[in-house]
Coordinates of C-alpha atoms in Angstrom, one line a residue:
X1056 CA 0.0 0.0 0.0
X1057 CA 2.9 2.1 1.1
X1058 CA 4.5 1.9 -2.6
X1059 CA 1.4 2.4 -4.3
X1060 CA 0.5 5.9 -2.5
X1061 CA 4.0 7.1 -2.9
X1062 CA 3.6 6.6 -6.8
X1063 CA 0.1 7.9 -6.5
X1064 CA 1.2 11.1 -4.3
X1065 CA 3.9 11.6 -7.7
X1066 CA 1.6 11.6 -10.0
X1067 CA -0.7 14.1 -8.1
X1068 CA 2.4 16.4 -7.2
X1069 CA 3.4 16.2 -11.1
X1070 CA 0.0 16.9 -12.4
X1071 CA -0.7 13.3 -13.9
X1072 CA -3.8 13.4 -11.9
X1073 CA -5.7 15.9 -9.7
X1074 CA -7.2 14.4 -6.2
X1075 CA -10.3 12.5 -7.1
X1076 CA -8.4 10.2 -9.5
X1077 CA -6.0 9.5 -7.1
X1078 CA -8.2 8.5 -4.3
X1079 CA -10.5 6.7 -6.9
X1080 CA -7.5 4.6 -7.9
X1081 CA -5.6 4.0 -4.6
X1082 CA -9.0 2.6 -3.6
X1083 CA -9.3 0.0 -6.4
X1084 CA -5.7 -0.5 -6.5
X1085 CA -6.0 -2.0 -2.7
X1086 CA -9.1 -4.2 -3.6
X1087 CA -7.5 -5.5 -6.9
X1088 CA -4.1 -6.0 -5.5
X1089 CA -2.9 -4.1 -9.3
X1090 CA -0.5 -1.5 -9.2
X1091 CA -2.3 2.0 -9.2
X1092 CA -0.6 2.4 -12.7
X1093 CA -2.4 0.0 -14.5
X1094 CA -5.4 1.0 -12.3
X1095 CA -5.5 4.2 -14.1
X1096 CA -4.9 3.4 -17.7
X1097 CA -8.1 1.2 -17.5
X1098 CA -9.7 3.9 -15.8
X1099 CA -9.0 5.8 -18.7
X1100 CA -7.3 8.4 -16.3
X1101 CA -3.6 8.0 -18.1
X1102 CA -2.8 6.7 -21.6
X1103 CA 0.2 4.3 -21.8
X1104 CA 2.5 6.7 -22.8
X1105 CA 1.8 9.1 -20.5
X1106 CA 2.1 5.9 -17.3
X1107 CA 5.6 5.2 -19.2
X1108 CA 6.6 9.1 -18.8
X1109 CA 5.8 9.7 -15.1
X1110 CA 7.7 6.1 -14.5
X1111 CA 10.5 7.1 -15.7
X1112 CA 10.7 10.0 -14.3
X1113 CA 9.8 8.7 -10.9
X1114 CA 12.8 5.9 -11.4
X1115 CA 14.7 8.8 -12.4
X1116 CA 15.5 7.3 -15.8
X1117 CA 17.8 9.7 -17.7
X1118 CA 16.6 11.2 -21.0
X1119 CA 18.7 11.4 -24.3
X1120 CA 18.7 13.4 -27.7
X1121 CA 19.8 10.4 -30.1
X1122 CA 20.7 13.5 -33.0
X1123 CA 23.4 14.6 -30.5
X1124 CA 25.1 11.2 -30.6
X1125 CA 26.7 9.1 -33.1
X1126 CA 26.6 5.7 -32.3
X1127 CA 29.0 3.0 -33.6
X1128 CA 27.1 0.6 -35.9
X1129 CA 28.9 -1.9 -34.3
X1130 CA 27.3 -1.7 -30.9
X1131 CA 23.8 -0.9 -32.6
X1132 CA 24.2 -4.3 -34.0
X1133 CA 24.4 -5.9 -31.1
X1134 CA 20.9 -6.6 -31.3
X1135 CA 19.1 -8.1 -34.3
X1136 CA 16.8 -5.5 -36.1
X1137 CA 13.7 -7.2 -35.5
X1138 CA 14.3 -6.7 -31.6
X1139 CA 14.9 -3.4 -32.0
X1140 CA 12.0 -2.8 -33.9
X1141 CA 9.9 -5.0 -31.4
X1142 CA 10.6 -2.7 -28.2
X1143 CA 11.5 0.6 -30.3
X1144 CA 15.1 0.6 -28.8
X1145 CA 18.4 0.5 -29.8
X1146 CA 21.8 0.3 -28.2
X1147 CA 24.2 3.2 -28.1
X1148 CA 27.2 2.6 -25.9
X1149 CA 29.0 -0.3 -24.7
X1150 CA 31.8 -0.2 -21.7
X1151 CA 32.9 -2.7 -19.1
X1152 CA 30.3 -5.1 -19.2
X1153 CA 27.4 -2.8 -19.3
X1154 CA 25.1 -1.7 -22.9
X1155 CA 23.6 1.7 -22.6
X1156 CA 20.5 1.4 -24.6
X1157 CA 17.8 4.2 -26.0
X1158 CA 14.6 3.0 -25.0
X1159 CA 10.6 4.6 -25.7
X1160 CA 9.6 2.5 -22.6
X1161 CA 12.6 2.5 -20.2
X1162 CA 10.8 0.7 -18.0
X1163 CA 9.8 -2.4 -20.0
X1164 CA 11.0 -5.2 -18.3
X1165 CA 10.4 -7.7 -20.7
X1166 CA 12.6 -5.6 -23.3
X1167 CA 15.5 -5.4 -20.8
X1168 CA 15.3 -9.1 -19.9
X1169 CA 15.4 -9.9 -23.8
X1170 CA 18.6 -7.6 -24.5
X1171 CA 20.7 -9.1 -21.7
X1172 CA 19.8 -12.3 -22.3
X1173 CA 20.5 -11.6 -26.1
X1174 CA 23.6 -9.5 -25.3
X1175 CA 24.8 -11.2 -22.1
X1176 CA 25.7 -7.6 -21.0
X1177 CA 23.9 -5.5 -18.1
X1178 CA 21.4 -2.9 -19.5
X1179 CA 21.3 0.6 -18.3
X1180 CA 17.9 1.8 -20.3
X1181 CA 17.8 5.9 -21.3
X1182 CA 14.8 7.4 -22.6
X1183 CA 14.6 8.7 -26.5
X1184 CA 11.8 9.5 -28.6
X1185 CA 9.9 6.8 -30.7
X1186 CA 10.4 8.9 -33.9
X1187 CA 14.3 9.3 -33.0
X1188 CA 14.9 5.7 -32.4
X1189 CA 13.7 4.8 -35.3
X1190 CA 15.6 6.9 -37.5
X1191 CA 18.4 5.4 -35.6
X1192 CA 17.3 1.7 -36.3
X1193 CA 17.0 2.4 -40.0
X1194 CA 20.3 4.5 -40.6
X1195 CA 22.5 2.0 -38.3
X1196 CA 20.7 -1.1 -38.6
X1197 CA 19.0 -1.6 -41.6
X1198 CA 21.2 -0.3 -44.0
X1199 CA 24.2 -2.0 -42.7
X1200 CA 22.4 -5.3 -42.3
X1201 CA 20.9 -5.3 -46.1
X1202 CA 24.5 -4.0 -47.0
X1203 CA 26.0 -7.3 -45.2
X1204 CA 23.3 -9.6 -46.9
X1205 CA 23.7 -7.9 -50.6
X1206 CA 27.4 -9.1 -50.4
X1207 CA 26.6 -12.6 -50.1
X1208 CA 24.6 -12.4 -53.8
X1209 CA 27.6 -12.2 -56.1
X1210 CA 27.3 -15.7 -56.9
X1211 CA 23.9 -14.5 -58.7
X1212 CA 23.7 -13.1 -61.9
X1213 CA 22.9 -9.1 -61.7
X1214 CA 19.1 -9.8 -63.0
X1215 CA 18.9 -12.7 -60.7
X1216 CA 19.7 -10.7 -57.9
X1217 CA 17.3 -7.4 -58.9
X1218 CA 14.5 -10.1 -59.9
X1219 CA 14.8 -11.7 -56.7
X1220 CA 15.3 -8.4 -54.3
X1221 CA 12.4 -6.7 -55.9
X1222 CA 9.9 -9.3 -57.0
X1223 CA 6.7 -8.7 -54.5
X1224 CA 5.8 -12.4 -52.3
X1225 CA 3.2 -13.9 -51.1
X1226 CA 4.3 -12.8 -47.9
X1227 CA 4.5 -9.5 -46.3
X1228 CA 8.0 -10.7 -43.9
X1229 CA 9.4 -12.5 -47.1
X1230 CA 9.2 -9.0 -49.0
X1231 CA 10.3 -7.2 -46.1
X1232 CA 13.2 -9.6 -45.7
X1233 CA 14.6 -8.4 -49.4
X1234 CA 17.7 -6.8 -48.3
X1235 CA 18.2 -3.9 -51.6
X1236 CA 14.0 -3.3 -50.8
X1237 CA 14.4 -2.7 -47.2
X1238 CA 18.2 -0.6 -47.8
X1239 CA 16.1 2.0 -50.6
X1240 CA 13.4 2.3 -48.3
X1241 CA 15.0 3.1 -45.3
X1242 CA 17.2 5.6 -47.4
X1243 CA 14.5 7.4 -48.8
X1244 CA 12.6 8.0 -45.4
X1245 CA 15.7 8.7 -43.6
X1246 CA 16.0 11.6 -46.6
X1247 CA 12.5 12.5 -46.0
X1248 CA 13.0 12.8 -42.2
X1249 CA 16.2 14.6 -42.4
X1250 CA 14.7 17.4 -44.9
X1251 CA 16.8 16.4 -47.9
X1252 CA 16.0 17.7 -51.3
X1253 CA 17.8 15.5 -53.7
X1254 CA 19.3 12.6 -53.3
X1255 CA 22.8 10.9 -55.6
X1256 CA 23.0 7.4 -55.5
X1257 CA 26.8 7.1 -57.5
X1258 CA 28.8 4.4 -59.0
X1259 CA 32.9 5.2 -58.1
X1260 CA 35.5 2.8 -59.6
X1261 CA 35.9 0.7 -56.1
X1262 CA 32.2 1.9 -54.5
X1263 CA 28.9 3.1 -54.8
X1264 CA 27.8 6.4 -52.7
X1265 CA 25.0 7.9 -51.3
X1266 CA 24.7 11.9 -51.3
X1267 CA 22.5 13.9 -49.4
X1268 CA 21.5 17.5 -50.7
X1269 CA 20.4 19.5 -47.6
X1270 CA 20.1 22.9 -47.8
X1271 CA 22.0 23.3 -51.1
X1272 CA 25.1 20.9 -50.1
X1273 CA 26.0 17.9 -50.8
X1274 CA 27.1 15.5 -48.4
X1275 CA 28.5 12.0 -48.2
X1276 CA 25.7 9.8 -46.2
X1277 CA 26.7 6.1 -47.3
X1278 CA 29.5 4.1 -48.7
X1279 CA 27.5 1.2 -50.4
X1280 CA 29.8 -1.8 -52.2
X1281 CA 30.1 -1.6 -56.1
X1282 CA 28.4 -5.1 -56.4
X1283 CA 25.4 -3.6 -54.9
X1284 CA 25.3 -0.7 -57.1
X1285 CA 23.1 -2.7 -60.4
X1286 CA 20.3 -4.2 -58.0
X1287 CA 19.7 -0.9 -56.2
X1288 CA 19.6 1.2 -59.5
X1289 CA 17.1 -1.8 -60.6
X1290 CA 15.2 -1.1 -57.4
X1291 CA 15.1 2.2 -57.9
X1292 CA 13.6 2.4 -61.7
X1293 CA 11.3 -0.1 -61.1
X1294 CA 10.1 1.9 -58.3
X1295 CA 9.7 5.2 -60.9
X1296 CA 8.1 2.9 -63.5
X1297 CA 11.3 3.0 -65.6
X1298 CA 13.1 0.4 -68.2
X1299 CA 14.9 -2.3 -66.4
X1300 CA 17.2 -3.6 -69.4
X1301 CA 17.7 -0.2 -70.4
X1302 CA 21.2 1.2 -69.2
X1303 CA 22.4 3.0 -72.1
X1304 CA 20.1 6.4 -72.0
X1305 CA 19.0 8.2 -69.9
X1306 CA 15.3 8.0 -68.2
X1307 CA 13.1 9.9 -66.7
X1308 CA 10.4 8.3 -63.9
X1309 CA 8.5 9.3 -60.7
X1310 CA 6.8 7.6 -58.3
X1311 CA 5.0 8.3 -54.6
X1312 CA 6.2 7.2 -50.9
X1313 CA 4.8 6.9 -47.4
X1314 CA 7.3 8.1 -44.7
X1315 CA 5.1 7.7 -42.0
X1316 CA 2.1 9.6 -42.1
X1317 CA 3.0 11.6 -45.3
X1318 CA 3.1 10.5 -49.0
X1319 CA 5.8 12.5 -50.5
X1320 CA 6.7 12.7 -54.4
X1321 CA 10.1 11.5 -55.8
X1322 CA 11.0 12.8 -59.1
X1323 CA 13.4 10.4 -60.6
X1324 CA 16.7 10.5 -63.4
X1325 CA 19.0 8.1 -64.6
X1326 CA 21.9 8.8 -66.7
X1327 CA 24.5 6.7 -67.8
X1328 CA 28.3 7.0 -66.3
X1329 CA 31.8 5.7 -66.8
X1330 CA 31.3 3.4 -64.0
X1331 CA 27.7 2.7 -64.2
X1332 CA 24.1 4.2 -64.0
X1333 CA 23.7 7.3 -61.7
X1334 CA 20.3 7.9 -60.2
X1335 CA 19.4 11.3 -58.5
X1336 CA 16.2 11.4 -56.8
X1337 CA 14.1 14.9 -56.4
X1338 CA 12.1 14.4 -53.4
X1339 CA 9.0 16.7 -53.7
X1340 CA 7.3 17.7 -50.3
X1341 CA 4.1 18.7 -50.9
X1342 CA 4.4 20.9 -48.0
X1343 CA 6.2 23.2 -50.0
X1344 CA 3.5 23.6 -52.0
X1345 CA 1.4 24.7 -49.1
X1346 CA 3.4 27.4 -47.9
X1347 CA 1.5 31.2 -47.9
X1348 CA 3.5 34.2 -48.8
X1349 CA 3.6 35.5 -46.1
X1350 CA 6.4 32.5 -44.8
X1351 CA 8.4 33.2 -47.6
X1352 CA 10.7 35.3 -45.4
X1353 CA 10.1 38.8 -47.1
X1354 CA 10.4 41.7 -46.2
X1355 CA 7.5 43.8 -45.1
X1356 CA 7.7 45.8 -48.3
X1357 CA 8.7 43.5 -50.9
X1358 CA 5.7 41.6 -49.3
X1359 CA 3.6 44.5 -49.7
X1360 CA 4.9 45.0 -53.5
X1361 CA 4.2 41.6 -54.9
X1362 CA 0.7 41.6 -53.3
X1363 CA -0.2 45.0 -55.0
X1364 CA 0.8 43.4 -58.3
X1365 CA -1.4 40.5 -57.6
X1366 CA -4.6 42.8 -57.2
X1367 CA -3.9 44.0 -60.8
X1368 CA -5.9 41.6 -63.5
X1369 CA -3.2 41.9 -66.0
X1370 CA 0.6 42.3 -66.4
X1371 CA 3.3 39.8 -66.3
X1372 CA 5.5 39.3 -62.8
X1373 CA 8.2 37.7 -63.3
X1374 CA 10.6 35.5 -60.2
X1375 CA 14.2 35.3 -61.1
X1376 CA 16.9 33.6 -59.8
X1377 CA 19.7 30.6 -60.7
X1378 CA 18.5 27.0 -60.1
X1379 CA 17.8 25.8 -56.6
X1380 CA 16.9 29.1 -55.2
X1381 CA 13.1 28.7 -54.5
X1382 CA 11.5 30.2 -57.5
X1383 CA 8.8 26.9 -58.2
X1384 CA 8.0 27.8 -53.9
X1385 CA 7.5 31.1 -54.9
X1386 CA 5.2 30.9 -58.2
X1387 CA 2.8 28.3 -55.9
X1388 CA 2.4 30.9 -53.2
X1389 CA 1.8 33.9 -55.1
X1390 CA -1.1 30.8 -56.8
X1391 CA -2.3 30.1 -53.4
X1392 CA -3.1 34.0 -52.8
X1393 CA -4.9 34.6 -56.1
X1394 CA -6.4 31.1 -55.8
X1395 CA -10.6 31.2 -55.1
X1396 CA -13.4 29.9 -57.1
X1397 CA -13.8 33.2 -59.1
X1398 CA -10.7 32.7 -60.7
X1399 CA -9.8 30.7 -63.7
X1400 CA -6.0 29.9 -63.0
X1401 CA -4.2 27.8 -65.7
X1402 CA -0.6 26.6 -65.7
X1403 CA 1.7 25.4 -67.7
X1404 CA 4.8 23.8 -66.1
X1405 CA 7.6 21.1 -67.1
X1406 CA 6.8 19.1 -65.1
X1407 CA 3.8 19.6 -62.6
X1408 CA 6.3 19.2 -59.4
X1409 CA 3.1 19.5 -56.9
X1410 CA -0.7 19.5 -57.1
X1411 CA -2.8 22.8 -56.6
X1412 CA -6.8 22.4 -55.8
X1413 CA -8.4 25.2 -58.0
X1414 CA -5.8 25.3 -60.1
X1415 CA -5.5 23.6 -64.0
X1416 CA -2.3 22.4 -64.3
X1417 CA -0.7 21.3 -67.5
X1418 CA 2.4 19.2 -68.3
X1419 CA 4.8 20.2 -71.0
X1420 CA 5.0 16.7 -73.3
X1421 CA 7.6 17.9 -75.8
X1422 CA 7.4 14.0 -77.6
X1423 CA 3.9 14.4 -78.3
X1424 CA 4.5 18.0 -79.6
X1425 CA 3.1 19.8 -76.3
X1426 CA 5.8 22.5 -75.7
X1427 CA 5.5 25.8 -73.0
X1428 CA 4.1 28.1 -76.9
X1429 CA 2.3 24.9 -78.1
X1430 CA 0.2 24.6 -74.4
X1431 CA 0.3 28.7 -74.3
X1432 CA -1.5 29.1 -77.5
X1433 CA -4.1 26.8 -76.3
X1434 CA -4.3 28.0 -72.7
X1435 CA -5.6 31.3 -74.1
X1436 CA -8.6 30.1 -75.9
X1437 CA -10.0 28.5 -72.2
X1438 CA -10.9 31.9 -71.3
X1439 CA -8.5 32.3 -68.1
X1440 CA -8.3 34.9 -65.6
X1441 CA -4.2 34.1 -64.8
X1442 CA -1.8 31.8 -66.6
X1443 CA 1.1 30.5 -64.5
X1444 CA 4.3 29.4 -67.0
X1445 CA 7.2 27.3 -65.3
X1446 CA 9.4 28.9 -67.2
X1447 CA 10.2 31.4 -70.3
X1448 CA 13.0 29.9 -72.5
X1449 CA 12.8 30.8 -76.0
X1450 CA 11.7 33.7 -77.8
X1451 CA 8.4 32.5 -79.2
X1452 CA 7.1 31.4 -75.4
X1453 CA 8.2 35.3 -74.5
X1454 CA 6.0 37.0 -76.9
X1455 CA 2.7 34.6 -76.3
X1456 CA 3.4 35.6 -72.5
X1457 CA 3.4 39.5 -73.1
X1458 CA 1.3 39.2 -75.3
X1459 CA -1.1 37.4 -72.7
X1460 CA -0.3 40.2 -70.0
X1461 CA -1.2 43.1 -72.4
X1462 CA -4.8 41.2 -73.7
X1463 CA -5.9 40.9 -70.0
X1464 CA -4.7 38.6 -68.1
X1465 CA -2.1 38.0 -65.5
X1466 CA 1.1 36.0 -66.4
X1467 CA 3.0 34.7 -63.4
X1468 CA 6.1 33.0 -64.9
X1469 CA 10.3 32.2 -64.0
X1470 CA 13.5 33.3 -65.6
X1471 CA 17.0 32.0 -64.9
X1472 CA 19.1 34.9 -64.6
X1473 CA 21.0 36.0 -61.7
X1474 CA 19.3 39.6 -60.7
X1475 CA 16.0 41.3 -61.3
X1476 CA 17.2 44.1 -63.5
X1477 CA 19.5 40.9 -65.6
X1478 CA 15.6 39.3 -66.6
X1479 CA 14.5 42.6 -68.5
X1480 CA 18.0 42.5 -70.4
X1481 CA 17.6 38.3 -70.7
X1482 CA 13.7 39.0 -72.7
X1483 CA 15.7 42.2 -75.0
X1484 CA 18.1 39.5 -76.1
X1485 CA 15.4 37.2 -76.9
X1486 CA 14.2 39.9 -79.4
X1487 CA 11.7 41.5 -77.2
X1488 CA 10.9 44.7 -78.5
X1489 CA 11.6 47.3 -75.6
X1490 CA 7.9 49.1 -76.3
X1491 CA 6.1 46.1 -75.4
X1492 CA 8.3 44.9 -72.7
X1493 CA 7.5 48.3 -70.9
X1494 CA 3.7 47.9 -71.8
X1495 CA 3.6 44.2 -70.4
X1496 CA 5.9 43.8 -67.2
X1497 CA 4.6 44.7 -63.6
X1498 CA 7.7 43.5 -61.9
X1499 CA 10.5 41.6 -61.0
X1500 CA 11.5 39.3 -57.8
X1501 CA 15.0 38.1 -57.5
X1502 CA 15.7 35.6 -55.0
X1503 CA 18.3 33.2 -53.1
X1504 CA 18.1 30.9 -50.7
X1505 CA 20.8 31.2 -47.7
X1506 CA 21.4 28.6 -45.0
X1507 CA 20.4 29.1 -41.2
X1508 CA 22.7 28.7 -38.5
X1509 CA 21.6 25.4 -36.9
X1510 CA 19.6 26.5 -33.3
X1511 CA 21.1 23.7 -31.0
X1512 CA 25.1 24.4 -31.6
X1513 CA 25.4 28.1 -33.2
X1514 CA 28.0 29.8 -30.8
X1515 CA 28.8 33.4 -30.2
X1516 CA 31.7 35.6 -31.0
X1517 CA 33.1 39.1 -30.9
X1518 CA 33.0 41.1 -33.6
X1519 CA 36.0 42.8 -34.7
X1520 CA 36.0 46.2 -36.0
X1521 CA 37.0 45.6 -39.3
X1522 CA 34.1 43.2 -39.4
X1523 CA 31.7 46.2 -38.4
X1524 CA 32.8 48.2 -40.9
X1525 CA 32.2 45.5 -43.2
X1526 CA 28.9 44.6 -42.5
X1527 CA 27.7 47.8 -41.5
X1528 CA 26.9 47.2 -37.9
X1529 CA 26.0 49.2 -35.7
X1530 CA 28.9 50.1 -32.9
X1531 CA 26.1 48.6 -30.1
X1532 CA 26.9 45.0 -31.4
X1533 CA 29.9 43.3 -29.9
X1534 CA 28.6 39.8 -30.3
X1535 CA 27.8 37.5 -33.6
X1536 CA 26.6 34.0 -33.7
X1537 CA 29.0 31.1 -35.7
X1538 CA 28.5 27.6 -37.4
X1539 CA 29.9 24.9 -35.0
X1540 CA 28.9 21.8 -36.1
X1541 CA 26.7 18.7 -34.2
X1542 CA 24.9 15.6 -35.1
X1543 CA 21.6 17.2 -35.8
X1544 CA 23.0 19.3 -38.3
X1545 CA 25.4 16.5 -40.0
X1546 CA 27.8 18.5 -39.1
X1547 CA 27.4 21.3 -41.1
X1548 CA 26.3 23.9 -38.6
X1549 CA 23.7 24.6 -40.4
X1550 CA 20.0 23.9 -40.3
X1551 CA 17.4 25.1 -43.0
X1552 CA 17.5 28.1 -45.5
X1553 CA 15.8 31.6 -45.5
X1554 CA 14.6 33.6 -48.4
X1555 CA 16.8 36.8 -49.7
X1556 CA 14.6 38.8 -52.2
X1557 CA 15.0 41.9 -54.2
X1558 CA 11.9 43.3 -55.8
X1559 CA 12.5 45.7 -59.2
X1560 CA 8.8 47.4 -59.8
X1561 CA 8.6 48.7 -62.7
X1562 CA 7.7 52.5 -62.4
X1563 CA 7.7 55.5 -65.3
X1564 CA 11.3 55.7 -64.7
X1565 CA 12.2 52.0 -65.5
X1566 CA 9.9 51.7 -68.4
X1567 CA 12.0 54.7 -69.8
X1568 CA 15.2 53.1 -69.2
X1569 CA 13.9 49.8 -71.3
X1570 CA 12.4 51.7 -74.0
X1571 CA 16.0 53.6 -74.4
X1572 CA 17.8 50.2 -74.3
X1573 CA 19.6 50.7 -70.9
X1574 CA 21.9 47.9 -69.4
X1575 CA 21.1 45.9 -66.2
X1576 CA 23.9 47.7 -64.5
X1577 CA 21.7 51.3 -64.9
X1578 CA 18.6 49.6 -64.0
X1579 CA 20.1 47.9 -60.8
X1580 CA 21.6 51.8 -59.7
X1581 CA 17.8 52.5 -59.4
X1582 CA 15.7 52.5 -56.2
X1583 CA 13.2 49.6 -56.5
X1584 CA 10.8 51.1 -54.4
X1585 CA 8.6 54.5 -54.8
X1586 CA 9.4 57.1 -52.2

């Protein structure tokens, strides 16, 4: 009785459970002989997770942050992978006799009974989150495992080996148990997870490597052996719907995946190398389809700018910038704020990379003849009230665009160039005539993206005065933050991007410097901004 009121006085003092509750379950807890815990979750008083928390902390069970730690595959493998599945733990640390393990339950006895029986080490359990442990299983455990059975396939032939790794069973556990199947699945939801946006699976002369873009870097994730390299490739373009048995061209595929609760889009490309087939995976997250304008990290009056332009029912905007740098984000959000049922919004894009509701979307099919003028020409006879155009790229797509701002309607479309004055010199070099350029154009954004300093292990330092001078600082500011470098940043020291934007609106003066032919470098001395 004694233990059970202690534990029920913690849970009271903790806020678990307010007074009633506890004198409700102390008093079935006696007649039942249970322990009050239990009492409670079938009282529907606590959920099981929420008994696991307050036990812990009433043991005293220490908590860790697995993306602070790098753990030693060897020690994670201690433990099969279907154990560590099982309970949702995984070992971490191993010293004189005694396994420190990351646990969701710490105190699940069973679990620590089955690991040092397993093991035949002591256990000391720590608490880590479900979601972190089993990231950890599938970047420690499952890849290295499938890596360790793919080696023992060389006596197969290639196709035997992608025939036998990817053909679907009878059995859910016999699929599961295909070792290149379960090594591209864990990749592409450890990608997902870790916010990647591409990912480069590469044949070297002696291996095969993995690559992670995350926030416009590359960086080396996995060293795979070469004799894997054919049956994950095969994997993969059977996965995107592409040609097995053909190895000599490139191809093009796409296909959708489940990381948990969300389905994301991969967009998929092979090309042939010296040592074998690259594949390069463009994972699109739907969520960045979702985002309003107002996230996009602009400035109050760039902000303000764009969405004055939108209220306009003709004109062309245009959003500039080199590749990588948002623009696709960009055109989806200003969509999202003209989006509503009055609207007839059409676009035009190669290829759709996410799916707008309310908004027509068409695929460029250059094969069957559907090019950005071919679709353009057509968009403009199904009466629409704004016409979205991935991007402009020839002379011909130029003219149907300005020609669609100055007949009505408003064109919303992308440029590569690497300012917002460059764009108006990029469309007089297409053989724009500078009258109509003036007539048709409302504005111009330029953008980047620039990496964040990653939140858990950005460190200070002083500024120097040469520094201030620099970076124009004000004399009040001593102190500057720094990229260190940790485990939930890979590393890098850096965590996420942030927009930079420059917004050119195009006022009397600009229109007169286009119409006299003026160079981007007199256009960029210009305020972008009326006073």
């Amino acid at each position: 009785m004694k233990k059970k009121s202690e534990f029920g006085r913690f849970l009271f003092d903790n806020c678990y459970i307010n007074g009633m509750e506890l004198a409700a379950g102390l008093e079935v807890a006696l007649e039942s002989e249970e322990p009050i815990g239990e009492v409670l979750v079938r009282m529907s008083v606590l959920s099981k997770a929420r008994l696991a928390e307050a036990v812990r902390r009433y043991l005293g069970i220490p908590e860790i942050a697995l993306t602070q730690v790098i753990i030693d595959p060897e020690v994670a493998g201690l433990i099969p992978e279907e154990m560590a599945h099982r309970y949702t733990l995984i070992p971490f640390k191993r010293g004189s006799g005694l396994l420190r393990v990351a646990m969701s339950d710490p105190t699940n006895e069973r679990a620590l009974r089955d690991v040092r029986m397993f093991t035949g080490l002591e256990v000391e359990p720590v608490f880590a989150t479900s979601e972190e442990i089993q990231t950890a299983i599938r970047q420690y455990l499952t890849v290295e495992q499938s890596v360790a059975r793919l080696t023992h396939l060389e006596d197969r032939t290639v196709e035997e080996q992608a025939v036998w790794m990817i053909k679907p069973s009878e059995s859910d556990t016999q699929q599961e148990d295909a070792p290149t199947l379960k090594l591209v699945h864990s990749v592409l939801h450890e990608a997902v997870v870790q916010g990647v946006s591409d990912i480069h699976w590469e044949p070297r002369k002696n291996d095969f490597v993995v690559r992670y873009r995350i926030d416009g870097k590359l960086i080396m994730k996995h060293v795979l052996a070469l004799n894997a390299a054919r049956s994950i490739v095969s994997s993969l373009k059977v996965m995107a719907q592409m040609d097995v048995a053909e190895r000599r061209m490139p191809q093009d595929g796409r296909m959708t995946f489940s990381a948990g609760l969300r389905h994301v889009d991969f967009r998929m490309a092979s090309m042939p190398t010296l040592y074998g087939e690259k594949i390069v995976v463009r994972i699109l997250d739907p969520e960045m389809a979702q985002r309003p304008l107002d996230a996009l990290g602009m400035r109050s009056e760039v902000e303000a700018g764009i969405k004055n332009l939108l209220r306009r029912p003709n004109g062309l905007i245009l959003v500039v910038g080199p590749t990588g740098s948002g623009k696709t984000t960009t055109l989806y959000a200003l969509l999202r704020e003209l989006n509503s049922d009055e609207q007839n919004i059409i676009s035009i894009e190669e290829p759709v990379e996410y799916q707008l509701l309310g908004v027509n979307q068409v695929q460029v099919n250059l094969p069957a003849g559907l090019s950005f003028a071919v679709g353009l020409r057509h968009i403009l006879r199904q009466d629409p009230d704004v016409i979205m155009i991935g991007e402009i790229r020839d002379e011909e797509t130029a003219r149907i665009a300005i020609t669609a701002s100055l007949t009505g309607h408003l064109v919303l479309s992308t440029l590569h160039t690497n300012t917002a004055a460059e764009a108006l010199a990029r469309l007089l070099d297409m053989g724009i005539e500078p009258y109509l350029l003036a007539s048709a154009v409302s504005g111009v954004l330029s953008q980047r993206l620039v990496r964040r300093l990653c939140e858990k292990c950005k460190a200070k330092y002083a500024v120097s005065e040469a520094q201030k001078r620099a970076l124009r600082l004000q004399a009040s500011i001593t102190l500057l933050y720094r990229s260190t470098g940790c485990p939930q940043c890979l590393g890098t020291g850096f965590r996420g991007r942030i927009g930079i934007h420059e917004f050119l609106l195009y006022n009397q003066e600009i229109k007169e410097l286009v119409i006299s032919r003026h160079n981007s470098g007199t256009l960029s001395n210009r305020r972008w901004f009326p006073e």
